[in-house]
PDB file of C-alpha atoms in Angstrom:
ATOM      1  CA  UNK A  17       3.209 -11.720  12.949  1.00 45.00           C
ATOM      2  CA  UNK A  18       7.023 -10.689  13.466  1.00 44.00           C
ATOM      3  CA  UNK A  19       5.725  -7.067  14.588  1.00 45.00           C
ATOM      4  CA  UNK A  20       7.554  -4.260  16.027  1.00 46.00           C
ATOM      5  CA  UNK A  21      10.628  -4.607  18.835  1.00 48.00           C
ATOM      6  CA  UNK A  22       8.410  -2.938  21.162  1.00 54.00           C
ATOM      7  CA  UNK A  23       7.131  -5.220  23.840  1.00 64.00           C
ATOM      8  CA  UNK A  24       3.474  -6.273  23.307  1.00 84.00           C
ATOM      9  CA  UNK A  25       2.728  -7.350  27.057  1.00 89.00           C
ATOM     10  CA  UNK A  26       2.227  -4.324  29.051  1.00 91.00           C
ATOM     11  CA  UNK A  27       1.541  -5.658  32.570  1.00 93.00           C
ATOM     12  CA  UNK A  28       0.160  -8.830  34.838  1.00 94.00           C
ATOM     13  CA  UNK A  29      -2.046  -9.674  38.065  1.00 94.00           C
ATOM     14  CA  UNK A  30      -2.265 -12.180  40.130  1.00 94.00           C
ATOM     15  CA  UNK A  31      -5.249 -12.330  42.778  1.00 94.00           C
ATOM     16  CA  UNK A  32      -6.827 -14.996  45.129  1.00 93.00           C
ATOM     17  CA  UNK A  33     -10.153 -15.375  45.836  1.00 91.00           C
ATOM     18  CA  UNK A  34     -10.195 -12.677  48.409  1.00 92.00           C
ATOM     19  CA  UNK A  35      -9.021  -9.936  46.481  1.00 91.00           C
ATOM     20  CA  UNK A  36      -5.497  -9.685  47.389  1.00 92.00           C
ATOM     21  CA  UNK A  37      -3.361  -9.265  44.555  1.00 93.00           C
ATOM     22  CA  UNK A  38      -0.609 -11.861  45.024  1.00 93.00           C
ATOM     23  CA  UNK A  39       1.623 -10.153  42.384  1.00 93.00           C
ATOM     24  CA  UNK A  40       1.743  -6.976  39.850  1.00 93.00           C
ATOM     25  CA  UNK A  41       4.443  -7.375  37.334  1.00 92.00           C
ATOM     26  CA  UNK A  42       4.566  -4.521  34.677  1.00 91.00           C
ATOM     27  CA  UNK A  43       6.684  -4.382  31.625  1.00 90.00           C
ATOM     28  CA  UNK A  44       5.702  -1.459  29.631  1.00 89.00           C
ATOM     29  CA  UNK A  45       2.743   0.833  31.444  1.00 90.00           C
ATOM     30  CA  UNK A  46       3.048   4.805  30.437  1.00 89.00           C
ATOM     31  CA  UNK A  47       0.028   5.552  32.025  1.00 87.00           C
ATOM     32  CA  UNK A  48      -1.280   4.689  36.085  1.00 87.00           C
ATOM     33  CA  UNK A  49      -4.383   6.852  36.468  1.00 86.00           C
ATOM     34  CA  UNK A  50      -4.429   5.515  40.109  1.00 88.00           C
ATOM     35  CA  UNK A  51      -2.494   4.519  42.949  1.00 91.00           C
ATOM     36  CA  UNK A  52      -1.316   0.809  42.927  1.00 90.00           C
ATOM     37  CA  UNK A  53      -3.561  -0.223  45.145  1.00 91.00           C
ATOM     38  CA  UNK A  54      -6.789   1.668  44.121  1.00 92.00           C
ATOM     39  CA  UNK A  55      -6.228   0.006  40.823  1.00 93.00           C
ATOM     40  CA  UNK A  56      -5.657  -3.359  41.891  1.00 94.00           C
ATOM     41  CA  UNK A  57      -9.095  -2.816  44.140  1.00 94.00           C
ATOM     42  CA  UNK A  58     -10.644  -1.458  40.756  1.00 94.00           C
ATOM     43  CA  UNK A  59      -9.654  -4.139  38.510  1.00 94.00           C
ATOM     44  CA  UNK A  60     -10.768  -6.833  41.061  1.00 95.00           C
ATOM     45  CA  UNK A  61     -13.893  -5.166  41.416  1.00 94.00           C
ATOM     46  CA  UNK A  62     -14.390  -4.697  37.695  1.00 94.00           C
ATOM     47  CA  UNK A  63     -13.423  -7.778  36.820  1.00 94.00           C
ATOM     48  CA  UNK A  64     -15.844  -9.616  39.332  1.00 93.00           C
ATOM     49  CA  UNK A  65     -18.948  -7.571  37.976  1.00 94.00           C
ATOM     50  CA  UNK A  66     -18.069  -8.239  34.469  1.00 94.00           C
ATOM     51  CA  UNK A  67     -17.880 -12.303  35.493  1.00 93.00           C
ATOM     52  CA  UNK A  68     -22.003 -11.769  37.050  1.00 91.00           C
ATOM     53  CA  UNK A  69     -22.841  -9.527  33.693  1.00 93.00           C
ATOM     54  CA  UNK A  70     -21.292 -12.213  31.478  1.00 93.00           C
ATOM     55  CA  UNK A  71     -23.390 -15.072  33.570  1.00 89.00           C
ATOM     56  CA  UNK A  72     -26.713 -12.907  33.246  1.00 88.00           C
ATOM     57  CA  UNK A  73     -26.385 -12.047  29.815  1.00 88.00           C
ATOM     58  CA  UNK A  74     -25.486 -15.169  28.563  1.00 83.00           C
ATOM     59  CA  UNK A  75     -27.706 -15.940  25.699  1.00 75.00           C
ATOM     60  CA  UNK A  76     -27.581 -19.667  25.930  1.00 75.00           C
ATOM     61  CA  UNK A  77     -27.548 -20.636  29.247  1.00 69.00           C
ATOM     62  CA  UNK A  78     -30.391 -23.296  30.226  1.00 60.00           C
ATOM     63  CA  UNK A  79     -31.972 -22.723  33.375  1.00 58.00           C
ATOM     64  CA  UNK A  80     -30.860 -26.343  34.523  1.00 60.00           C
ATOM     65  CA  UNK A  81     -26.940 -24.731  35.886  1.00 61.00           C
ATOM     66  CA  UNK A  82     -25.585 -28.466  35.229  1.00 67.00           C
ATOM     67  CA  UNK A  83     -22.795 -26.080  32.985  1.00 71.00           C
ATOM     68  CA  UNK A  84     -20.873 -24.130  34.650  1.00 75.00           C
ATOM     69  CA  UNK A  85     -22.063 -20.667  34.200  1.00 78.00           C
ATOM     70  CA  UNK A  86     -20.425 -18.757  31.099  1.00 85.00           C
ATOM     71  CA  UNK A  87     -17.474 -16.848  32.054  1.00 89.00           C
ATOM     72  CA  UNK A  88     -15.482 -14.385  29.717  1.00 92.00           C
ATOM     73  CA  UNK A  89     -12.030 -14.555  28.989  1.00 95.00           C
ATOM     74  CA  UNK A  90     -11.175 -11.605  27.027  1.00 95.00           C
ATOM     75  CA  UNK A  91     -11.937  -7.707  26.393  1.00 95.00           C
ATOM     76  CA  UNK A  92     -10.683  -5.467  23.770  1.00 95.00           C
ATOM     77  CA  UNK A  93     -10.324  -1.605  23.819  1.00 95.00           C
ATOM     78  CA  UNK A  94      -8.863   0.781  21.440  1.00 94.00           C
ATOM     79  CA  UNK A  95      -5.244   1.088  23.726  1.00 94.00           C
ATOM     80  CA  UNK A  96      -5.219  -2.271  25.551  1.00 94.00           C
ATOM     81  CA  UNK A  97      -6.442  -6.001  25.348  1.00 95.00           C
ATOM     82  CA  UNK A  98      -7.508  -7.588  28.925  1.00 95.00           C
ATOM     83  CA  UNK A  99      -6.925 -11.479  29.004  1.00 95.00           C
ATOM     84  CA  UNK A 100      -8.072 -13.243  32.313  1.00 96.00           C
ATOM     85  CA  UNK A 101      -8.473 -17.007  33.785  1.00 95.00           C
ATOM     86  CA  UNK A 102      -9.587 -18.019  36.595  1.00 94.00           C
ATOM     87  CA  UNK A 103      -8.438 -21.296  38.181  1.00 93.00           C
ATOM     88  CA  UNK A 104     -11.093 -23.809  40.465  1.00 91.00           C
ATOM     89  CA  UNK A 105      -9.358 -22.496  43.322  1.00 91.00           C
ATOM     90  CA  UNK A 106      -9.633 -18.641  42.488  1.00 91.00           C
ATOM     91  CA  UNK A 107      -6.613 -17.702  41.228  1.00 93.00           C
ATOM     92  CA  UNK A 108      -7.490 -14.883  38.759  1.00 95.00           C
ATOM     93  CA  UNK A 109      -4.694 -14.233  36.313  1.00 95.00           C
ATOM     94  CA  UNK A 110      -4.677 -10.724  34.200  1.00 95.00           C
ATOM     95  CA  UNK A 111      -3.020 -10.249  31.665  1.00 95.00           C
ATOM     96  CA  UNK A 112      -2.432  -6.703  29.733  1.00 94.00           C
ATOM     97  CA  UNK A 113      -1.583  -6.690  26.231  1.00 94.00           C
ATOM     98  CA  UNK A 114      -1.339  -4.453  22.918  1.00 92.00           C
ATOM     99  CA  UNK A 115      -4.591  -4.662  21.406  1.00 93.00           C
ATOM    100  CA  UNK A 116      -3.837  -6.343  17.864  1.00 92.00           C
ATOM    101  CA  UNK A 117      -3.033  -9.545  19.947  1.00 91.00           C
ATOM    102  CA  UNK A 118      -4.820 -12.964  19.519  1.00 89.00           C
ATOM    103  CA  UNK A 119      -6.252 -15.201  21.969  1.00 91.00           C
ATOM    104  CA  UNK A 120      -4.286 -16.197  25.128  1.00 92.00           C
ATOM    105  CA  UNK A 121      -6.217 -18.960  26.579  1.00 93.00           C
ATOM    106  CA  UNK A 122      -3.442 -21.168  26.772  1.00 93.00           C
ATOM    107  CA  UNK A 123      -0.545 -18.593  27.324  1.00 92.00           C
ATOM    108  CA  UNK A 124      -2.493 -18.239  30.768  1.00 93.00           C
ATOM    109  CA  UNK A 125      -2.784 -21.857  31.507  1.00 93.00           C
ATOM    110  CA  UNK A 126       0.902 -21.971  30.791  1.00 93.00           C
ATOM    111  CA  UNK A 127       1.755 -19.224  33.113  1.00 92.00           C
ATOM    112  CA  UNK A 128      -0.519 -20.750  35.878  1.00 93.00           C
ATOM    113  CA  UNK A 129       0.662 -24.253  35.624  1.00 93.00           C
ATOM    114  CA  UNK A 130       3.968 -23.704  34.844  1.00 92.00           C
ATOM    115  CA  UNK A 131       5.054 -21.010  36.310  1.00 93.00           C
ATOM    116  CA  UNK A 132       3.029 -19.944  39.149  1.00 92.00           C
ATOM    117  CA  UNK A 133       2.479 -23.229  40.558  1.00 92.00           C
ATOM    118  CA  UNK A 134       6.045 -24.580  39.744  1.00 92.00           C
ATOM    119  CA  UNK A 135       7.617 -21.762  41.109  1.00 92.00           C
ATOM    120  CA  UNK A 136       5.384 -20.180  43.930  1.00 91.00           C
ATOM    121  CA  UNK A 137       2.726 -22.647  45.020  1.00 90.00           C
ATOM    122  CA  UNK A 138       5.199 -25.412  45.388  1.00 91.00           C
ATOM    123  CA  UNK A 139       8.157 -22.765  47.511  1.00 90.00           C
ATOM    124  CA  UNK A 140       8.233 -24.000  50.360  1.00 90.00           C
ATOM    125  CA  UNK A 141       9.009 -20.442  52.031  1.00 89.00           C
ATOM    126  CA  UNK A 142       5.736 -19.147  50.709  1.00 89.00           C
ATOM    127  CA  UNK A 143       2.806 -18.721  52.807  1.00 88.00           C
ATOM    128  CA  UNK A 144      -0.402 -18.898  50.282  1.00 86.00           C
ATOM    129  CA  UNK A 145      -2.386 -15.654  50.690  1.00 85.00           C
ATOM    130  CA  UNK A 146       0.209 -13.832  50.510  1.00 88.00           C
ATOM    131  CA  UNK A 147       1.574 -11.014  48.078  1.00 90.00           C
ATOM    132  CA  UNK A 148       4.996 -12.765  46.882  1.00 88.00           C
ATOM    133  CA  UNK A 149       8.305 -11.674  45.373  1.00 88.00           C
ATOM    134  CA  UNK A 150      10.157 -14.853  43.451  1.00 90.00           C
ATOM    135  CA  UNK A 151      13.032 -14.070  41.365  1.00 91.00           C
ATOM    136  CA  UNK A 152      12.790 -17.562  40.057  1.00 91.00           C
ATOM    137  CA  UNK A 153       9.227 -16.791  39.083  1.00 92.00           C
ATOM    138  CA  UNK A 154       9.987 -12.946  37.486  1.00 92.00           C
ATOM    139  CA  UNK A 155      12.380 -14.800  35.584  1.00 93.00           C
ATOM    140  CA  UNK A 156      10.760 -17.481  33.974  1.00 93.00           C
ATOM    141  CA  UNK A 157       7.422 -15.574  33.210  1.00 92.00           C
ATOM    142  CA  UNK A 158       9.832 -12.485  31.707  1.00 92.00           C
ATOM    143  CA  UNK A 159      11.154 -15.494  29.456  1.00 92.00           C
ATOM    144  CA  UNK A 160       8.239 -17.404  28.542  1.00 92.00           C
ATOM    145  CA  UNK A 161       6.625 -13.637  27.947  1.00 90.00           C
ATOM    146  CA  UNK A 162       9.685 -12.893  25.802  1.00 89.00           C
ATOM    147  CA  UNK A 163       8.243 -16.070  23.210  1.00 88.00           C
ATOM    148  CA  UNK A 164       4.991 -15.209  23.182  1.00 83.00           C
ATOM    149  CA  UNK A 165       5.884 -11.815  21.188  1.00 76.00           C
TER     150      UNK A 165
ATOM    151  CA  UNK B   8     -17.420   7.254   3.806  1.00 48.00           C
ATOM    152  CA  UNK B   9     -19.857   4.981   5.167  1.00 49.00           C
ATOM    153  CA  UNK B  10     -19.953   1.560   4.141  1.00 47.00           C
ATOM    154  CA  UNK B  11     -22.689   0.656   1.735  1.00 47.00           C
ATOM    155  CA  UNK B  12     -25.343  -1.029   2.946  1.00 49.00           C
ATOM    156  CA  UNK B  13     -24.891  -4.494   1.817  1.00 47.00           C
ATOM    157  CA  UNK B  14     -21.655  -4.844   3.391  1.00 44.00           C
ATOM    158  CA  UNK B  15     -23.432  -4.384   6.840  1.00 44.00           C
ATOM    159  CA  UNK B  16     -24.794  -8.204   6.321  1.00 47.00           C
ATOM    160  CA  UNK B  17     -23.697  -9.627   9.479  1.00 47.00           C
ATOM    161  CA  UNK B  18     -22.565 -13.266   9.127  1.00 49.00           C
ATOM    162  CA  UNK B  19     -24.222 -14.503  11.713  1.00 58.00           C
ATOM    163  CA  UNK B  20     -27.152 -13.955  13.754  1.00 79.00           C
ATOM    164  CA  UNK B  21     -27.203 -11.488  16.847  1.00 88.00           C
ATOM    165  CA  UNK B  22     -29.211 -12.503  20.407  1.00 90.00           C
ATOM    166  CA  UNK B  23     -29.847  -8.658  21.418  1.00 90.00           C
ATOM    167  CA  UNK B  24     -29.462  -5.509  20.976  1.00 93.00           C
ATOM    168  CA  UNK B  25     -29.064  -2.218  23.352  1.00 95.00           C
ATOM    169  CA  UNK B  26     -28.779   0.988  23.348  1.00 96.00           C
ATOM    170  CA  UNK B  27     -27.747   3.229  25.924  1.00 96.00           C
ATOM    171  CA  UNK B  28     -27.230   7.194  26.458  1.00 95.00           C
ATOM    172  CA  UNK B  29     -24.732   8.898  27.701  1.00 92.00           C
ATOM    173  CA  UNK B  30     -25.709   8.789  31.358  1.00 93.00           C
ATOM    174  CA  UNK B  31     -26.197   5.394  31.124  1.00 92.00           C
ATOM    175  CA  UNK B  32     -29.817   4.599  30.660  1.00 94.00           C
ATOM    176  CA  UNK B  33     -31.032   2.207  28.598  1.00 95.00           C
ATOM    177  CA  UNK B  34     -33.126   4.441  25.572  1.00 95.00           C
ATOM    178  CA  UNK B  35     -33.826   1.147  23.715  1.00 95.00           C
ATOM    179  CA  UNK B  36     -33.609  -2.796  24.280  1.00 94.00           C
ATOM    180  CA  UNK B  37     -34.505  -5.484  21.603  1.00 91.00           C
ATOM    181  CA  UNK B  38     -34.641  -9.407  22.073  1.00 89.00           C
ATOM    182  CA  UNK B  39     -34.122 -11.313  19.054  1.00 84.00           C
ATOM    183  CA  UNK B  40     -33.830 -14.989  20.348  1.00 78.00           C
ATOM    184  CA  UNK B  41     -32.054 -15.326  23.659  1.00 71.00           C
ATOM    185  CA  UNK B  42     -33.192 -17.980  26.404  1.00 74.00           C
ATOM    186  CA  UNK B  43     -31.979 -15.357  28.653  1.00 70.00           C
ATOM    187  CA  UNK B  44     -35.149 -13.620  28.380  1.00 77.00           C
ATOM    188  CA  UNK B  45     -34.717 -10.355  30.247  1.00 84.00           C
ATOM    189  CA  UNK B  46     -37.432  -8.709  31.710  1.00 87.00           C
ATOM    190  CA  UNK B  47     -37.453  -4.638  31.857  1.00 89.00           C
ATOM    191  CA  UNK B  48     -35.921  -4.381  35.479  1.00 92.00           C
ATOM    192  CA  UNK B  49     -32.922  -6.868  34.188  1.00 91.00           C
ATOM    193  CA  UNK B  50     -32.592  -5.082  31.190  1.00 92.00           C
ATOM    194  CA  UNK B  51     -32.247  -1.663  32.932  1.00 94.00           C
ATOM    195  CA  UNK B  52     -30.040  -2.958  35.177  1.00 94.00           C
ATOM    196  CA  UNK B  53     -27.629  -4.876  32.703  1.00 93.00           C
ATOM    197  CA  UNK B  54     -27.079  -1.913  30.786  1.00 94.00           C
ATOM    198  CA  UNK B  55     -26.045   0.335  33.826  1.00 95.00           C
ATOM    199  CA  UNK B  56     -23.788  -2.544  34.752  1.00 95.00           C
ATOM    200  CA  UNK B  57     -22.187  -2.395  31.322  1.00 95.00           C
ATOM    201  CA  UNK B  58     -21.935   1.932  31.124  1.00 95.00           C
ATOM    202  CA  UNK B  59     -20.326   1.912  34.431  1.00 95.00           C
ATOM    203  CA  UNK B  60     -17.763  -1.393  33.295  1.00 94.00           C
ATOM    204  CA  UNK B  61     -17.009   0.507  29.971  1.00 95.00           C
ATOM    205  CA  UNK B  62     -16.205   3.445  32.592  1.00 94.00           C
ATOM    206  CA  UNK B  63     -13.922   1.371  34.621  1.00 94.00           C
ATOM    207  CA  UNK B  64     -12.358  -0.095  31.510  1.00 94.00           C
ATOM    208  CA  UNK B  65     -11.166   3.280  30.575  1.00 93.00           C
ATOM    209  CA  UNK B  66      -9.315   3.993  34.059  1.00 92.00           C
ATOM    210  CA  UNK B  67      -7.192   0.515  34.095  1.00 92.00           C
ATOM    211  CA  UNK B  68      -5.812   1.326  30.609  1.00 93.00           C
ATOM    212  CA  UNK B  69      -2.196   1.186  31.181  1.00 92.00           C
ATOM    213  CA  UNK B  70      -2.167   3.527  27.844  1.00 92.00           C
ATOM    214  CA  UNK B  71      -3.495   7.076  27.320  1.00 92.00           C
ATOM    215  CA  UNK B  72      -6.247   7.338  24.864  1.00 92.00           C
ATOM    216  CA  UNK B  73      -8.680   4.774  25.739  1.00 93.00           C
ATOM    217  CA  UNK B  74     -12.183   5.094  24.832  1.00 93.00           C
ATOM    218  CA  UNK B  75     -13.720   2.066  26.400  1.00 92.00           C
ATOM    219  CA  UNK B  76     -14.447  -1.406  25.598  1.00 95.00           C
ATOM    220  CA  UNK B  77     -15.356  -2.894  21.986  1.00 95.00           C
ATOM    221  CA  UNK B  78     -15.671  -6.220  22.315  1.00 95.00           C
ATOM    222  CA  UNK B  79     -16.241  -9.016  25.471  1.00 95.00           C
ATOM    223  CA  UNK B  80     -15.448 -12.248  24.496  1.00 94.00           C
ATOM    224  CA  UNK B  81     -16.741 -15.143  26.561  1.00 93.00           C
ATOM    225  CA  UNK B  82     -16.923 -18.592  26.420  1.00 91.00           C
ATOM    226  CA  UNK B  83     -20.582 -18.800  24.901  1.00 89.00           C
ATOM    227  CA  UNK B  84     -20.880 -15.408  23.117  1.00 91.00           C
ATOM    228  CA  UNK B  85     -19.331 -12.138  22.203  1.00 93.00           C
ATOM    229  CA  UNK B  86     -20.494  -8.622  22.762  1.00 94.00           C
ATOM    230  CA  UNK B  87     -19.628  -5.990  20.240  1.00 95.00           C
ATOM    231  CA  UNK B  88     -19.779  -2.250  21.537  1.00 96.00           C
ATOM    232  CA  UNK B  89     -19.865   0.927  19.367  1.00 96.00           C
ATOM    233  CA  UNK B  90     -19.478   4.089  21.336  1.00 95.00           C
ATOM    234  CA  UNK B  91     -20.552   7.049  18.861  1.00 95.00           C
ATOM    235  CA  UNK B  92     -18.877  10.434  19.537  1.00 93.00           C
ATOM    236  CA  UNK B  93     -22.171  11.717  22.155  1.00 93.00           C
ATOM    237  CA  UNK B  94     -21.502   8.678  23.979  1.00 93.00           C
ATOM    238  CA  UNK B  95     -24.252   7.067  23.036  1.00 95.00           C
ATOM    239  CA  UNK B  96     -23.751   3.528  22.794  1.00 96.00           C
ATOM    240  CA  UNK B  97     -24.938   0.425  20.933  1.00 96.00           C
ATOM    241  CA  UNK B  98     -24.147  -2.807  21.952  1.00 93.00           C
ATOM    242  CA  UNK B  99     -25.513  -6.387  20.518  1.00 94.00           C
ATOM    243  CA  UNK B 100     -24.722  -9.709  22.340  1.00 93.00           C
ATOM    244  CA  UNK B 101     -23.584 -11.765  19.123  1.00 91.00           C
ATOM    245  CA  UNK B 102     -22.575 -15.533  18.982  1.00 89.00           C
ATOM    246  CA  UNK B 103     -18.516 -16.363  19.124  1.00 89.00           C
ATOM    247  CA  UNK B 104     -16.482 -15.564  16.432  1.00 84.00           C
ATOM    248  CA  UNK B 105     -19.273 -13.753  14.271  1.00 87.00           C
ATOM    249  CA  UNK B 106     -17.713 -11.186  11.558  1.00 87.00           C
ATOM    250  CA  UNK B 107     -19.520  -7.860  10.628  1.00 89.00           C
ATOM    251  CA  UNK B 108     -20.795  -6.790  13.450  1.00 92.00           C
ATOM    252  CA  UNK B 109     -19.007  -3.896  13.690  1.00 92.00           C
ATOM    253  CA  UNK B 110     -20.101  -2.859  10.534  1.00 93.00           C
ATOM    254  CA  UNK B 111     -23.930  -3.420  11.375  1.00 93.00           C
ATOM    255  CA  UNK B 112     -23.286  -1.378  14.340  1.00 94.00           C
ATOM    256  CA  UNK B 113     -22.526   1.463  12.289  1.00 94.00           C
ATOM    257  CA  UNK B 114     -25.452   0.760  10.434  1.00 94.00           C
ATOM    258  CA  UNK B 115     -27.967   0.323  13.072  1.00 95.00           C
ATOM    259  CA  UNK B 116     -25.791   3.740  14.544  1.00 96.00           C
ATOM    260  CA  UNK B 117     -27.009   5.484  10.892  1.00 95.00           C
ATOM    261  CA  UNK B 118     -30.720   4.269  11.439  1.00 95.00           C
ATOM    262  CA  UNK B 119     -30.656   5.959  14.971  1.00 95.00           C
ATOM    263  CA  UNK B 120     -29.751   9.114  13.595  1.00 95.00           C
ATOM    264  CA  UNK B 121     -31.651   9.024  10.716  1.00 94.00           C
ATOM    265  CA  UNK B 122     -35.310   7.814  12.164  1.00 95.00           C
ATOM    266  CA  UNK B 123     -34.876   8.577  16.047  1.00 94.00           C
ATOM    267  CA  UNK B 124     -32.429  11.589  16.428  1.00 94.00           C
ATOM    268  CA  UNK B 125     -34.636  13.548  12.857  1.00 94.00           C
ATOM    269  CA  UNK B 126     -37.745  12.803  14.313  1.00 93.00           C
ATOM    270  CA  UNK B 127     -38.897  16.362  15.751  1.00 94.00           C
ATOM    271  CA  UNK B 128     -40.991  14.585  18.312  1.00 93.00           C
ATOM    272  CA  UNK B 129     -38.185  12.389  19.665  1.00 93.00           C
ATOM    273  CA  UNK B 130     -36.148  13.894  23.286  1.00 92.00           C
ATOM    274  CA  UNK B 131     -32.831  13.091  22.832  1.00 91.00           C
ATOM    275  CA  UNK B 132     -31.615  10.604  25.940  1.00 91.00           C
ATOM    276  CA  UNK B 133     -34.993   9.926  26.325  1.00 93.00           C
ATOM    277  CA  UNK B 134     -36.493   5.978  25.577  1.00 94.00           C
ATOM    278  CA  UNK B 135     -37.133   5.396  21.827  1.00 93.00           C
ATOM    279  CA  UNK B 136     -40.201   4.982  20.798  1.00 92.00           C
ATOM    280  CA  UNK B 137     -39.965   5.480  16.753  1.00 92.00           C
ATOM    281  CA  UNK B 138     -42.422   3.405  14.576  1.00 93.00           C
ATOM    282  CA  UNK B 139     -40.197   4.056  11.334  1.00 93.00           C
ATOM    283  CA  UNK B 140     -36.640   2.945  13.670  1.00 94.00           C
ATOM    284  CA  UNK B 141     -38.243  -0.589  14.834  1.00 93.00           C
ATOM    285  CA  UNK B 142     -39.181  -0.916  11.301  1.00 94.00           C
ATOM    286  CA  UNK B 143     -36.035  -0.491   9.366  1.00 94.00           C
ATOM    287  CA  UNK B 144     -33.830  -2.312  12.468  1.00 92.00           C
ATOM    288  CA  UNK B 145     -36.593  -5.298  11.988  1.00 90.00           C
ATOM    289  CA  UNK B 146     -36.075  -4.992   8.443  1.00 91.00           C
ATOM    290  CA  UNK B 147     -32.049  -5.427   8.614  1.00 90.00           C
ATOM    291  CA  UNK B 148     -31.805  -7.764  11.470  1.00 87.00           C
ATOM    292  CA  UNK B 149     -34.186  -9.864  10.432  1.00 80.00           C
ATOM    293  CA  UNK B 150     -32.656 -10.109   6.441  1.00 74.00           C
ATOM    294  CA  UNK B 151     -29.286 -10.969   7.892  1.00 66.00           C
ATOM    295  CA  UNK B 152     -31.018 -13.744   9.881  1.00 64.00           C
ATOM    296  CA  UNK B 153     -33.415 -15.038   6.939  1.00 58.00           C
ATOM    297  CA  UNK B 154     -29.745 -15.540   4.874  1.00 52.00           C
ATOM    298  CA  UNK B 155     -28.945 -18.203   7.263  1.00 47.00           C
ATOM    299  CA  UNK B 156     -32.312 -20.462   7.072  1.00 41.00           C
TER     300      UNK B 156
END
């Protein structure tokens, strides 16, 4: 899979529970339809209807709930491919990609557990709920991005 | 051009099928063995849910170009989407990791125009209700799923 030198991630969001995006980190984006903040609103939004659709539609969901509801992890278009997690605590992670990639499952655990927490969750200068700006954390997501290509 | 008809066997069985018009109404909705079993209002309603999500989809693209979503993947199933140039669109709820559905969405796409979209009587965006469609969808559906008895 040694593909082209262009990057393959195109950009990343981090949101809590409420809806505030905690972080936007882009890396190659040539096209923002809206303003940064109408599209963080808009992929929150989106993102939380598409979790309800996914739970309704599921096909084989007993009525019993002892499961925890199905939940997707993944969309594909023709320009992009959307990756997302969700922790226990709400932490939605979103990731942008070229389309032609594979699964990132664990790529997002990584980034939550080993990057987000390490470097964010456990600063002691950050107040949780916050947006956040962490060079330590730009940096080691930028390189642990740079492997996954 | 098109793929013959024997490559359209889908390797696996599919829980649904829907199809919707351009405005987002659903014009035809087919169970084939979900436990989700969706009445008419929940049907209706699903498949607004998913025109305006495949709407949304194309806004967030961080790429010009983007026609809308092909394929959800969640934890319990996949949903394949074909978008045909009216913006009519077909989408089946399919098991995880099933191959050839895209290819039996093209097929079910060349039974729409052949059965519902020929038939003098039929409105176009309007609910289908063509004896000779059912039939011949039956007919393939039901021959992929008798190959895996």
């Amino acid at each position: 899979m040694a593909l082209a030198m262009a990057p393959r991630m195109r950009c990343l969001y981090i949101f809590n529970r409420n809806g505030m995006c905690l972080h936007y980190h882009v890396w190659l984006r040539s096209l923002m339809t809206l303003s940064p903040q109408q599209d963080q609103k808009l992929m929150f939004g989106m993102l939380f209807s598409l979790n309800s659709f996914t739970a309704k539609i599921d096909p084989v969901s007993s009525g019993k709930e002892n499961n925890p509801p199905c939940s997707f992890y993944s969309f594909r278009t023709n320009t992009y491919k959307l990756h997302f997690m969700e922790t226990a605590s709400g932490i939605k992670i979103i990731l942008l990609t070229d389309p032609r990639i594979g699964d990132l499952r664990e790529a997002l655990m990584h980034i939550y557990s080993n990057i987000y927490v390490e470097y964010v969750v456990k600063n002691p200068l950050y107040s949780p709920g916050q947006p956040f700006r962490c060079e330590l954390f730009n940096m080691a997501l930028d390189h642990y991005v740079k492997t996954l290509q | 051009m098109d793929p013959p008809l024997f490559f359209s066997r889908a390797m696996a069985s599919i829980y649904n099928l829907f199809i919707i018009n351009k405005s987002g109404g659903l014009i035809y909705y087919k169970d084939y063995g979900s436990t989700a079993k969706l009445d008419t209002n929940d049907s209706l309603r699903l498949a607004s849910l998913w025109h305006s999500m495949h709407a949304i989809s194309k806004q967030l693209s961080p790429t010009p170009g983007c026609t809308g979503i092909e394929l959800l993947q969640a934890t319990a199933f996949d949903l394949h989407c074909f978008q045909s140039l009216t913006e009519t669109k077909f989408f089946v709820v399919a098991e995880s990791g099933a191959i050839g559905i895209e290819a039996l969405l093209k097929t079910i796409y060349e039974l729409y125009t052949d059965y519902v979209l020929k038939n003098p009587f039929y409105e176009v965006e309007m609910p289908i209700r063509c004896e000779l469609f059912d039939l011949h969808l039956a007919r393939l559906i039901l021959r992929d799923k008798s190959v895996l008895v």
